[in-house]
Amino acid sequence: MKNITAAVYVGTYHKYNSGSIAGEWVSLDAFVDKQEFITACTSLHKDEADPELMFQDWEGIPESFINESWVDSMLWTFLDNDSDYAAKVAFIEHFTDWDEGRFEEAYQGEFDSELEFTYQLVEESGMLADQPDFLQRYFDYEAFSRDLFISDYSYCDGFVFRADI
């Protein structure tokens, strides 16, 4: 999946309370951190002495990073990470917060099912390679997969994460 461009429609509470939604869409690509973003937004509303910024709409930003009155500074580490956007969002939904290091360690890839991941894990690890063919045929992938996803792995929106990180 292509990474998504993050943007925010920035107005002010004063304008809104005066009956105006005047503002602009601001792309977050242009800023290295929250402070740069806030400075640019404040400059955008320089017609007010001390603009109280209002983030009226946004796209490409998970809900945990923004609301009408604030933006989390961790948003920039989330956006700077080149991994698949949907995988990063699934990570946040499952683990409830963004931790880039933990994401990098935990992320195992995208799979159609827990069972598909299990087949790949068994094949790549070679855990059955030394076993005779007749014994390999009796290996219960479904039971093994169920056990893996009880404690060692998590499956969220098609993405697998190590749970023990």
XYZ file of C-alpha atoms in Angstrom:
165
model
C 0.000 0.000 0.000
C 1.280 3.457 -0.886
C 2.120 5.690 2.040
C -0.375 8.476 2.553
C 0.323 12.198 2.650
C -0.698 13.718 5.966
C -2.469 17.068 5.904
C -4.421 19.214 8.353
C -6.996 21.941 7.760
C -5.921 24.690 10.162
C -8.240 27.451 11.290
C -8.598 29.262 14.595
C -11.178 29.205 17.365
C -11.646 32.973 17.043
C -12.556 32.740 13.363
C -14.788 29.732 14.016
C -16.609 31.468 16.882
C -17.052 34.495 14.608
C -18.819 32.298 12.038
C -15.894 31.627 9.716
C -14.048 28.426 8.925
C -11.314 30.349 7.106
C -8.068 28.443 7.130
C -5.875 26.341 4.873
C -4.890 22.754 4.259
C -1.319 22.306 5.458
C 0.756 19.322 4.341
C 2.902 17.909 7.129
C 5.603 16.808 4.654
C 7.150 20.260 4.836
C 7.890 20.128 8.568
C 10.493 18.179 10.534
C 8.714 18.464 13.871
C 5.711 19.800 15.735
C 7.331 23.142 16.558
C 7.948 23.949 12.874
C 4.363 22.984 12.079
C 2.883 25.137 14.866
C 5.073 28.093 13.859
C 3.848 27.838 10.254
C 0.215 27.519 11.368
C 0.561 30.553 13.626
C 2.074 32.503 10.727
C -0.821 31.427 8.531
C -3.153 33.217 10.949
C -0.997 36.295 11.544
C -4.108 38.468 11.233
C -4.792 37.484 14.865
C -2.604 38.692 17.736
C -2.391 35.282 19.440
C -4.188 32.719 17.285
C -5.625 29.731 19.109
C -5.198 27.092 16.421
C -8.075 24.788 15.542
C -7.416 21.618 13.572
C -10.747 21.334 11.800
C -10.052 18.333 9.575
C -7.185 15.997 8.744
C -6.253 13.135 6.469
C -3.549 10.511 6.653
C -3.227 10.911 10.417
C -4.404 8.275 12.907
C -6.862 9.592 15.500
C -4.457 8.939 18.368
C -2.135 11.715 17.097
C -4.549 14.620 16.651
C -7.793 16.225 17.665
C -9.367 19.621 17.239
C -7.045 21.376 19.683
C -3.718 19.486 19.718
C -1.223 17.474 17.699
C 1.045 14.870 19.290
C 4.761 15.477 18.681
C 5.217 11.702 18.094
C 3.292 12.127 14.826
C 6.516 13.115 13.063
C 8.342 9.892 13.981
C 5.282 7.997 12.760
C 5.278 9.882 9.446
C 9.069 9.653 8.990
C 9.004 5.863 9.257
C 8.997 4.459 5.702
C 7.037 1.313 6.549
C 3.599 0.681 5.118
C 1.070 3.188 6.473
C -1.620 0.540 7.072
C 0.859 -1.618 9.027
C 1.767 1.334 11.244
C -1.908 2.093 11.876
C -2.592 -1.585 12.705
C 0.319 -1.494 15.154
C -1.163 1.542 16.925
C -4.612 -0.060 17.027
C -3.193 -3.198 18.586
C -0.521 -1.812 20.918
C -2.354 1.516 21.597
C 0.623 3.822 21.026
C 3.434 4.501 18.583
C 6.932 3.328 19.399
C 9.079 3.206 16.273
C 11.695 0.849 17.742
C 9.067 -1.537 19.033
C 7.274 -1.431 15.670
C 10.483 -2.297 13.795
C 11.151 -5.252 16.108
C 7.587 -6.513 16.220
C 6.501 -6.180 12.579
C 6.590 -9.524 10.750
C 4.748 -8.661 7.540
C 1.369 -8.792 5.866
C -0.459 -12.120 5.583
C -3.893 -13.289 4.476
C -4.306 -15.242 7.711
C -2.600 -16.421 10.859
C -2.257 -19.837 9.223
C -0.447 -18.415 6.190
C 2.072 -16.801 8.544
C 2.487 -20.109 10.407
C 3.226 -22.051 7.210
C 5.862 -19.483 6.242
C 7.392 -19.473 9.727
C 7.702 -23.267 9.810
C 9.164 -23.370 6.298
C 11.667 -20.542 6.837
C 12.778 -21.803 10.245
C 13.389 -25.315 8.932
C 11.930 -26.781 12.135
C 10.552 -29.786 10.240
C 13.373 -30.109 7.716
C 15.177 -32.840 9.662
C 12.019 -34.870 10.180
C 11.035 -37.774 7.914
C 8.315 -37.053 5.316
C 5.763 -39.318 7.008
C 6.183 -37.335 10.245
C 5.994 -33.955 8.485
C 2.575 -34.908 7.091
C 1.198 -35.285 10.628
C 2.292 -31.856 11.808
C -0.801 -29.900 12.909
C -0.297 -26.426 11.456
C -3.672 -25.197 12.710
C -2.982 -26.165 16.324
C 0.539 -24.758 16.131
C -0.810 -21.519 14.648
C -3.424 -21.234 17.383
C -0.704 -21.643 20.022
C 1.587 -19.093 18.338
C -1.140 -16.465 18.315
C -2.138 -17.062 21.925
C 1.105 -15.716 23.318
C 3.874 -15.051 20.770
C 2.230 -13.198 17.861
C -0.682 -10.870 17.157
C -2.703 -10.596 13.963
C -4.307 -7.224 13.258
C -5.919 -6.124 9.980
C -3.783 -8.531 7.952
C -0.496 -7.713 9.674
C 1.476 -9.909 12.054
C 3.405 -8.539 15.008
C 5.511 -10.269 17.614
C 3.589 -9.839 20.842
C 6.501 -10.408 23.190
C 8.423 -7.250 22.248
